[in-house]
Amino acid sequence: MVTRSARDQDRDQDQLFAALANATRREVLRLLRDRGPQPVQALADHFAMRRPSLSEHLKVLREAGLVSEERRGRQRIYRLEAAPLAEVQDWLHPYERFWREKLKGLGDLLDRMPEDEA
Amino acid sequence: MVTRSARDQDRDQDQLFAALANATRREVLRLLRDRGPQPVQALADHFAMRRPSLSEHLKVLREAGLVSEERRGRQRIYRLEAAPLAEVQDWLHPYERFWREKLKGLGDLLDRMPEDEA
DNA sequence: ACCATAGGTAGGGGACTTCCTACGCGTCAA
DNA sequence: TTGACGCGTAGGAAGTCCCCTACCTATGGT
């Protein structure tokens, strides 16, 4: 997967951002980050929804590459896989100077003279 | 809006990530970033879809705070508003050491001894 | 006044999301 | 081996997303 078509990349990024566009799934990631790998039931205890619904959220996270599972007996230990988040940061990077300039209050400068350094 | 309830914050983040979970909308942001503020038709020229559909994408971006519009005659000039992306970066930050460690190949260390520094 | 241009809104169709309950499969314990 | 436990999947209901065509308002040119 050294090179991907632009469509594949779009699909991956759609999937990644969509996976993050849900408070339950973001909370799962936070739990795995703060408390380490856990089985499904331990995660499910933190939410009001039924366990099968959480299973579906875990599937979305798995397909986005944000978690992995390891089978241990009858449990499945879920673990945070942060690598895709590095792609989010990469995507974010070209925008960084825009919000930094805005915060400094001189944000209109570049708006007036575009595409000179694009 | 110094403080918001956890639910409001969840809703805002849902909305923000959902706005980014679409290749057309990410491309709109890129165009505004690389070419500066533009009217709707100039943006629409880059896409295969009909203009009303693009208008709806612009509405999603507006409601996420990612673009602003300025009325100039019968045109509406859309402009990138990058500030919400700073919140994405803030959200990302606590995960950063996880992918950095993973890239260095020593990623299993913390997985074994969790919550000691959370 | 008239018409063309710029762009938003209404309403509808098809696909997808997010929850649910019911159920199936594999594993551990008696 | 029988049962309970851990977890995924099937299927369905309600809502949302993303595209379309039709239509509306507002501005500018003649």
PDB file of N, CA, C and O (backbone and C1' of nucleotides) in Angstrom, chain C:
ATOM      1  P    DA C   1     -41.680  49.793 -13.015  1.00  0.00           P
ATOM      2  O5'  DA C   1     -41.901  49.575 -14.567  1.00  0.00           O
ATOM      3  C5'  DA C   1     -42.736  48.565 -15.032  1.00  0.00           C
ATOM      4  C4'  DA C   1     -42.078  47.961 -16.259  1.00  0.00           C
ATOM      5  C3'  DA C   1     -42.021  46.440 -16.174  1.00  0.00           C
ATOM      6  O3'  DA C   1     -42.314  45.937 -17.461  1.00  0.00           O
ATOM      7  C1'  DA C   1     -39.809  47.243 -16.403  1.00  0.00           C
ATOM      8  P    DC C   2     -42.787  44.369 -17.549  1.00  0.00           P
ATOM      9  O5'  DC C   2     -41.419  43.695 -18.028  1.00  0.00           O
ATOM     10  C5'  DC C   2     -40.870  44.038 -19.297  1.00  0.00           C
ATOM     11  C4'  DC C   2     -39.492  43.430 -19.418  1.00  0.00           C
ATOM     12  C3'  DC C   2     -39.444  41.948 -19.063  1.00  0.00           C
ATOM     13  O3'  DC C   2     -39.233  41.208 -20.247  1.00  0.00           O
ATOM     14  C1'  DC C   2     -37.633  43.178 -18.067  1.00  0.00           C
ATOM     15  P    DC C   3     -39.528  39.561 -20.155  1.00  0.00           P
ATOM     16  O5'  DC C   3     -38.040  39.012 -20.133  1.00  0.00           O
ATOM     17  C5'  DC C   3     -37.044  39.589 -20.987  1.00  0.00           C
ATOM     18  C4'  DC C   3     -35.664  39.306 -20.429  1.00  0.00           C
ATOM     19  C3'  DC C   3     -35.430  37.848 -20.012  1.00  0.00           C
ATOM     20  O3'  DC C   3     -34.250  37.391 -20.645  1.00  0.00           O
ATOM     21  C1'  DC C   3     -34.732  39.312 -18.295  1.00  0.00           C
ATOM     22  P    DA C   4     -33.829  35.876 -20.575  1.00  0.00           P
ATOM     23  O5'  DA C   4     -32.434  35.998 -19.809  1.00  0.00           O
ATOM     24  C5'  DA C   4     -31.471  36.949 -20.286  1.00  0.00           C
ATOM     25  C4'  DA C   4     -30.299  37.009 -19.323  1.00  0.00           C
ATOM     26  C3'  DA C   4     -29.780  35.647 -18.870  1.00  0.00           C
ATOM     27  O3'  DA C   4     -28.375  35.719 -18.805  1.00  0.00           O
ATOM     28  C1'  DA C   4     -30.503  36.888 -16.992  1.00  0.00           C
ATOM     29  P    DT C   5     -27.482  34.447 -18.475  1.00  0.00           P
ATOM     30  O5'  DT C   5     -27.021  34.744 -16.974  1.00  0.00           O
ATOM     31  C5'  DT C   5     -26.412  35.982 -16.676  1.00  0.00           C
ATOM     32  C4'  DT C   5     -26.168  36.074 -15.181  1.00  0.00           C
ATOM     33  C3'  DT C   5     -25.614  34.780 -14.567  1.00  0.00           C
ATOM     34  O3'  DT C   5     -24.480  35.134 -13.797  1.00  0.00           O
ATOM     35  C1'  DT C   5     -27.494  35.544 -13.343  1.00  0.00           C
ATOM     36  P    DA C   6     -23.617  34.022 -13.046  1.00  0.00           P
ATOM     37  O5'  DA C   6     -24.171  34.106 -11.549  1.00  0.00           O
ATOM     38  C5'  DA C   6     -23.832  35.217 -10.744  1.00  0.00           C
ATOM     39  C4'  DA C   6     -24.229  34.924  -9.316  1.00  0.00           C
ATOM     40  C3'  DA C   6     -23.808  33.527  -8.849  1.00  0.00           C
ATOM     41  O3'  DA C   6     -23.186  33.627  -7.576  1.00  0.00           O
ATOM     42  C1'  DA C   6     -26.157  33.826  -8.553  1.00  0.00           C
ATOM     43  P    DG C   7     -22.675  32.329  -6.843  1.00  0.00           P
ATOM     44  O5'  DG C   7     -23.936  31.857  -6.013  1.00  0.00           O
ATOM     45  C5'  DG C   7     -24.428  32.713  -5.001  1.00  0.00           C
ATOM     46  C4'  DG C   7     -25.694  32.139  -4.431  1.00  0.00           C
ATOM     47  C3'  DG C   7     -25.561  30.682  -3.934  1.00  0.00           C
ATOM     48  O3'  DG C   7     -26.189  30.588  -2.680  1.00  0.00           O
ATOM     49  C1'  DG C   7     -27.453  30.915  -5.247  1.00  0.00           C
ATOM     50  P    DG C   8     -25.633  29.625  -1.553  1.00  0.00           P
ATOM     51  O5'  DG C   8     -26.951  29.338  -0.692  1.00  0.00           O
ATOM     52  C5'  DG C   8     -27.633  30.449  -0.117  1.00  0.00           C
ATOM     53  C4'  DG C   8     -29.127  30.216  -0.147  1.00  0.00           C
ATOM     54  C3'  DG C   8     -29.581  28.948   0.560  1.00  0.00           C
ATOM     55  O3'  DG C   8     -30.527  29.269   1.570  1.00  0.00           O
ATOM     56  C1'  DG C   8     -30.541  29.091  -1.616  1.00  0.00           C
ATOM     57  P    DT C   9     -31.115  28.144   2.537  1.00  0.00           P
ATOM     58  O5'  DT C   9     -32.442  27.611   1.800  1.00  0.00           O
ATOM     59  C5'  DT C   9     -33.484  28.522   1.519  1.00  0.00           C
ATOM     60  C4'  DT C   9     -34.693  27.739   1.015  1.00  0.00           C
ATOM     61  C3'  DT C   9     -35.008  26.477   1.822  1.00  0.00           C
ATOM     62  O3'  DT C   9     -36.421  26.389   1.925  1.00  0.00           O
ATOM     63  C1'  DT C   9     -34.730  25.916  -0.439  1.00  0.00           C
ATOM     64  P    DA C  10     -37.089  25.310   2.882  1.00  0.00           P
ATOM     65  O5'  DA C  10     -38.093  24.492   1.937  1.00  0.00           O
ATOM     66  C5'  DA C  10     -38.488  25.029   0.675  1.00  0.00           C
ATOM     67  C4'  DA C  10     -39.409  24.062  -0.050  1.00  0.00           C
ATOM     68  C3'  DA C  10     -39.833  22.832   0.753  1.00  0.00           C
ATOM     69  O3'  DA C  10     -41.097  22.411   0.261  1.00  0.00           O
ATOM     70  C1'  DA C  10     -38.432  22.153  -1.043  1.00  0.00           C
ATOM     71  P    DG C  11     -41.927  21.302   1.015  1.00  0.00           P
ATOM     72  O5'  DG C  11     -41.695  19.976   0.142  1.00  0.00           O
ATOM     73  C5'  DG C  11     -41.902  20.018  -1.272  1.00  0.00           C
ATOM     74  C4'  DG C  11     -41.398  18.741  -1.903  1.00  0.00           C
ATOM     75  C3'  DG C  11     -41.562  17.497  -1.023  1.00  0.00           C
ATOM     76  O3'  DG C  11     -41.912  16.415  -1.866  1.00  0.00           O
ATOM     77  C1'  DG C  11     -39.338  17.687  -1.652  1.00  0.00           C
ATOM     78  P    DG C  12     -42.571  15.079  -1.292  1.00  0.00           P
ATOM     79  O5'  DG C  12     -41.978  13.966  -2.248  1.00  0.00           O
ATOM     80  C5'  DG C  12     -41.464  14.318  -3.539  1.00  0.00           C
ATOM     81  C4'  DG C  12     -40.346  13.383  -3.929  1.00  0.00           C
ATOM     82  C3'  DG C  12     -40.360  12.038  -3.193  1.00  0.00           C
ATOM     83  O3'  DG C  12     -39.966  11.013  -4.094  1.00  0.00           O
ATOM     84  C1'  DG C  12     -38.284  13.052  -2.913  1.00  0.00           C
ATOM     85  P    DG C  13     -40.422   9.524  -3.841  1.00  0.00           P
ATOM     86  O5'  DG C  13     -39.138   8.717  -4.304  1.00  0.00           O
ATOM     87  C5'  DG C  13     -38.447   9.078  -5.507  1.00  0.00           C
ATOM     88  C4'  DG C  13     -37.056   8.477  -5.469  1.00  0.00           C
ATOM     89  C3'  DG C  13     -36.976   7.101  -4.814  1.00  0.00           C
ATOM     90  O3'  DG C  13     -36.075   6.290  -5.549  1.00  0.00           O
ATOM     91  C1'  DG C  13     -35.590   8.613  -3.642  1.00  0.00           C
ATOM     92  P    DG C  14     -36.069   4.735  -5.317  1.00  0.00           P
ATOM     93  O5'  DG C  14     -34.598   4.443  -4.792  1.00  0.00           O
ATOM     94  C5'  DG C  14     -33.484   4.975  -5.512  1.00  0.00           C
ATOM     95  C4'  DG C  14     -32.264   4.915  -4.617  1.00  0.00           C
ATOM     96  C3'  DG C  14     -32.097   3.586  -3.877  1.00  0.00           C
ATOM     97  O3'  DG C  14     -30.739   3.201  -3.976  1.00  0.00           O
ATOM     98  C1'  DG C  14     -32.097   5.374  -2.343  1.00  0.00           C
ATOM     99  P    DA C  15     -30.252   1.776  -3.508  1.00  0.00           P
ATOM    100  O5'  DA C  15     -29.142   2.157  -2.424  1.00  0.00           O
ATOM    101  C5'  DA C  15     -28.145   3.119  -2.761  1.00  0.00           C
ATOM    102  C4'  DA C  15     -27.557   3.682  -1.485  1.00  0.00           C
ATOM    103  C3'  DA C  15     -27.087   2.603  -0.497  1.00  0.00           C
ATOM    104  O3'  DA C  15     -25.759   2.908  -0.124  1.00  0.00           O
ATOM    105  C1'  DA C  15     -28.467   4.188   0.597  1.00  0.00           C
ATOM    106  P    DC C  16     -24.862   1.874   0.682  1.00  0.00           P
ATOM    107  O5'  DC C  16     -24.743   2.534   2.128  1.00  0.00           O
ATOM    108  C5'  DC C  16     -24.354   3.916   2.203  1.00  0.00           C
ATOM    109  C4'  DC C  16     -24.707   4.459   3.570  1.00  0.00           C
ATOM    110  C3'  DC C  16     -24.234   3.604   4.741  1.00  0.00           C
ATOM    111  O3'  DC C  16     -23.493   4.467   5.582  1.00  0.00           O
ATOM    112  C1'  DC C  16     -26.476   4.255   5.046  1.00  0.00           C
ATOM    113  P    DT C  17     -22.621   3.906   6.829  1.00  0.00           P
ATOM    114  O5'  DT C  17     -23.455   4.395   8.105  1.00  0.00           O
ATOM    115  C5'  DT C  17     -23.862   5.742   8.147  1.00  0.00           C
ATOM    116  C4'  DT C  17     -24.644   6.035   9.415  1.00  0.00           C
ATOM    117  C3'  DT C  17     -24.139   5.350  10.683  1.00  0.00           C
ATOM    118  O3'  DT C  17     -24.099   6.352  11.680  1.00  0.00           O
ATOM    119  C1'  DT C  17     -26.451   4.865  10.354  1.00  0.00           C
ATOM    120  P    DT C  18     -23.404   6.166  13.107  1.00  0.00           P
ATOM    121  O5'  DT C  18     -24.549   5.614  14.065  1.00  0.00           O
ATOM    122  C5'  DT C  18     -25.604   6.483  14.427  1.00  0.00           C
ATOM    123  C4'  DT C  18     -26.655   5.711  15.204  1.00  0.00           C
ATOM    124  C3'  DT C  18     -26.082   4.742  16.246  1.00  0.00           C
ATOM    125  O3'  DT C  18     -26.772   4.942  17.459  1.00  0.00           O
ATOM    126  C1'  DT C  18     -27.661   3.665  14.914  1.00  0.00           C
ATOM    127  P    DC C  19     -26.042   4.620  18.877  1.00  0.00           P
ATOM    128  O5'  DC C  19     -26.937   3.427  19.461  1.00  0.00           O
ATOM    129  C5'  DC C  19     -28.096   3.708  20.184  1.00  0.00           C
ATOM    130  C4'  DC C  19     -29.285   2.950  19.658  1.00  0.00           C
ATOM    131  C3'  DC C  19     -29.480   1.525  20.188  1.00  0.00           C
ATOM    132  O3'  DC C  19     -29.908   1.532  21.531  1.00  0.00           O
ATOM    133  C1'  DC C  19     -30.189   1.731  17.921  1.00  0.00           C
ATOM    134  P    DC C  20     -29.686   0.280  22.488  1.00  0.00           P
ATOM    135  O5'  DC C  20     -30.849  -0.701  22.011  1.00  0.00           O
ATOM    136  C5'  DC C  20     -32.208  -0.280  22.103  1.00  0.00           C
ATOM    137  C4'  DC C  20     -33.102  -1.203  21.305  1.00  0.00           C
ATOM    138  C3'  DC C  20     -33.009  -2.677  21.699  1.00  0.00           C
ATOM    139  O3'  DC C  20     -33.944  -2.953  22.720  1.00  0.00           O
ATOM    140  C1'  DC C  20     -32.937  -2.434  19.321  1.00  0.00           C
ATOM    141  P    DT C  21     -33.759  -4.223  23.657  1.00  0.00           P
ATOM    142  O5'  DT C  21     -34.318  -5.445  22.773  1.00  0.00           O
ATOM    143  C5'  DT C  21     -35.626  -5.400  22.214  1.00  0.00           C
ATOM    144  C4'  DT C  21     -35.847  -6.643  21.357  1.00  0.00           C
ATOM    145  C3'  DT C  21     -35.616  -7.974  22.089  1.00  0.00           C
ATOM    146  O3'  DT C  21     -36.599  -8.906  21.655  1.00  0.00           O
ATOM    147  C1'  DT C  21     -34.142  -7.826  20.236  1.00  0.00           C
ATOM    148  P    DA C  22     -36.665 -10.386  22.302  1.00  0.00           P
ATOM    149  O5'  DA C  22     -35.927 -11.291  21.199  1.00  0.00           O
ATOM    150  C5'  DA C  22     -36.390 -11.232  19.854  1.00  0.00           C
ATOM    151  C4'  DA C  22     -35.553 -12.172  18.990  1.00  0.00           C
ATOM    152  C3'  DA C  22     -35.246 -13.527  19.647  1.00  0.00           C
ATOM    153  O3'  DA C  22     -35.416 -14.556  18.672  1.00  0.00           O
ATOM    154  C1'  DA C  22     -33.234 -12.460  19.003  1.00  0.00           C
ATOM    155  P    DC C  23     -35.301 -16.128  19.103  1.00  0.00           P
ATOM    156  O5'  DC C  23     -33.842 -16.490  18.576  1.00  0.00           O
ATOM    157  C5'  DC C  23     -33.512 -16.138  17.236  1.00  0.00           C
ATOM    158  C4'  DC C  23     -32.019 -16.268  17.014  1.00  0.00           C
ATOM    159  C3'  DC C  23     -31.396 -17.578  17.529  1.00  0.00           C
ATOM    160  O3'  DC C  23     -30.728 -18.186  16.459  1.00  0.00           O
ATOM    161  C1'  DC C  23     -30.066 -15.729  18.089  1.00  0.00           C
ATOM    162  P    DG C  24     -30.420 -19.781  16.482  1.00  0.00           P
ATOM    163  O5'  DG C  24     -28.910 -19.842  15.999  1.00  0.00           O
ATOM    164  C5'  DG C  24     -28.458 -18.959  14.961  1.00  0.00           C
ATOM    165  C4'  DG C  24     -26.945 -18.859  15.038  1.00  0.00           C
ATOM    166  C3'  DG C  24     -26.276 -20.149  15.509  1.00  0.00           C
ATOM    167  O3'  DG C  24     -25.197 -20.464  14.650  1.00  0.00           O
ATOM    168  C1'  DG C  24     -25.649 -18.324  16.911  1.00  0.00           C
ATOM    169  P    DC C  25     -24.407 -21.845  14.788  1.00  0.00           P
ATOM    170  O5'  DC C  25     -22.968 -21.398  15.283  1.00  0.00           O
ATOM    171  C5'  DC C  25     -22.389 -20.204  14.778  1.00  0.00           C
ATOM    172  C4'  DC C  25     -21.131 -19.919  15.572  1.00  0.00           C
ATOM    173  C3'  DC C  25     -20.409 -21.180  16.049  1.00  0.00           C
ATOM    174  O3'  DC C  25     -19.024 -21.024  15.831  1.00  0.00           O
ATOM    175  C1'  DC C  25     -20.888 -19.787  17.886  1.00  0.00           C
ATOM    176  P    DG C  26     -18.005 -22.287  15.960  1.00  0.00           P
ATOM    177  O5'  DG C  26     -17.119 -21.923  17.234  1.00  0.00           O
ATOM    178  C5'  DG C  26     -16.269 -20.800  17.154  1.00  0.00           C
ATOM    179  C4'  DG C  26     -15.858 -20.395  18.546  1.00  0.00           C
ATOM    180  C3'  DG C  26     -15.063 -21.464  19.305  1.00  0.00           C
ATOM    181  O3'  DG C  26     -13.979 -20.814  19.928  1.00  0.00           O
ATOM    182  C1'  DG C  26     -16.906 -20.763  20.599  1.00  0.00           C
ATOM    183  P    DT C  27     -12.750 -21.669  20.538  1.00  0.00           P
ATOM    184  O5'  DT C  27     -12.956 -21.455  22.113  1.00  0.00           O
ATOM    185  C5'  DT C  27     -12.833 -20.141  22.616  1.00  0.00           C
ATOM    186  C4'  DT C  27     -13.260 -20.124  24.067  1.00  0.00           C
ATOM    187  C3'  DT C  27     -12.530 -21.159  24.929  1.00  0.00           C
ATOM    188  O3'  DT C  27     -12.129 -20.483  26.114  1.00  0.00           O
ATOM    189  C1'  DT C  27     -14.842 -21.303  25.267  1.00  0.00           C
ATOM    190  P    DC C  28     -10.805 -20.957  26.909  1.00  0.00           P
ATOM    191  O5'  DC C  28     -11.351 -21.231  28.393  1.00  0.00           O
ATOM    192  C5'  DC C  28     -11.827 -20.139  29.168  1.00  0.00           C
ATOM    193  C4'  DC C  28     -12.874 -20.642  30.112  1.00  0.00           C
ATOM    194  C3'  DC C  28     -12.364 -21.708  31.100  1.00  0.00           C
ATOM    195  O3'  DC C  28     -12.546 -21.210  32.417  1.00  0.00           O
ATOM    196  C1'  DC C  28     -14.471 -22.312  30.150  1.00  0.00           C
ATOM    197  P    DA C  29     -12.205 -22.025  33.749  1.00  0.00           P
ATOM    198  O5'  DA C  29     -13.440 -21.680  34.711  1.00  0.00           O
ATOM    199  C5'  DA C  29     -14.749 -21.572  34.153  1.00  0.00           C
ATOM    200  C4'  DA C  29     -15.759 -22.345  34.965  1.00  0.00           C
ATOM    201  C3'  DA C  29     -15.181 -23.256  36.049  1.00  0.00           C
ATOM    202  O3'  DA C  29     -16.165 -23.376  37.058  1.00  0.00           O
ATOM    203  C1'  DA C  29     -16.271 -24.572  34.429  1.00  0.00           C
ATOM    204  P    DA C  30     -15.847 -23.908  38.551  1.00  0.00           P
ATOM    205  O5'  DA C  30     -17.015 -24.948  38.893  1.00  0.00           O
ATOM    206  C5'  DA C  30     -17.372 -25.866  37.877  1.00  0.00           C
ATOM    207  C4'  DA C  30     -18.785 -26.315  38.060  1.00  0.00           C
ATOM    208  C3'  DA C  30     -18.901 -27.469  39.077  1.00  0.00           C
ATOM    209  O3'  DA C  30     -20.248 -27.624  39.469  1.00  0.00           O
ATOM    210  C1'  DA C  30     -18.896 -28.294  36.824  1.00  0.00           C
TER     211       DA C  30
END
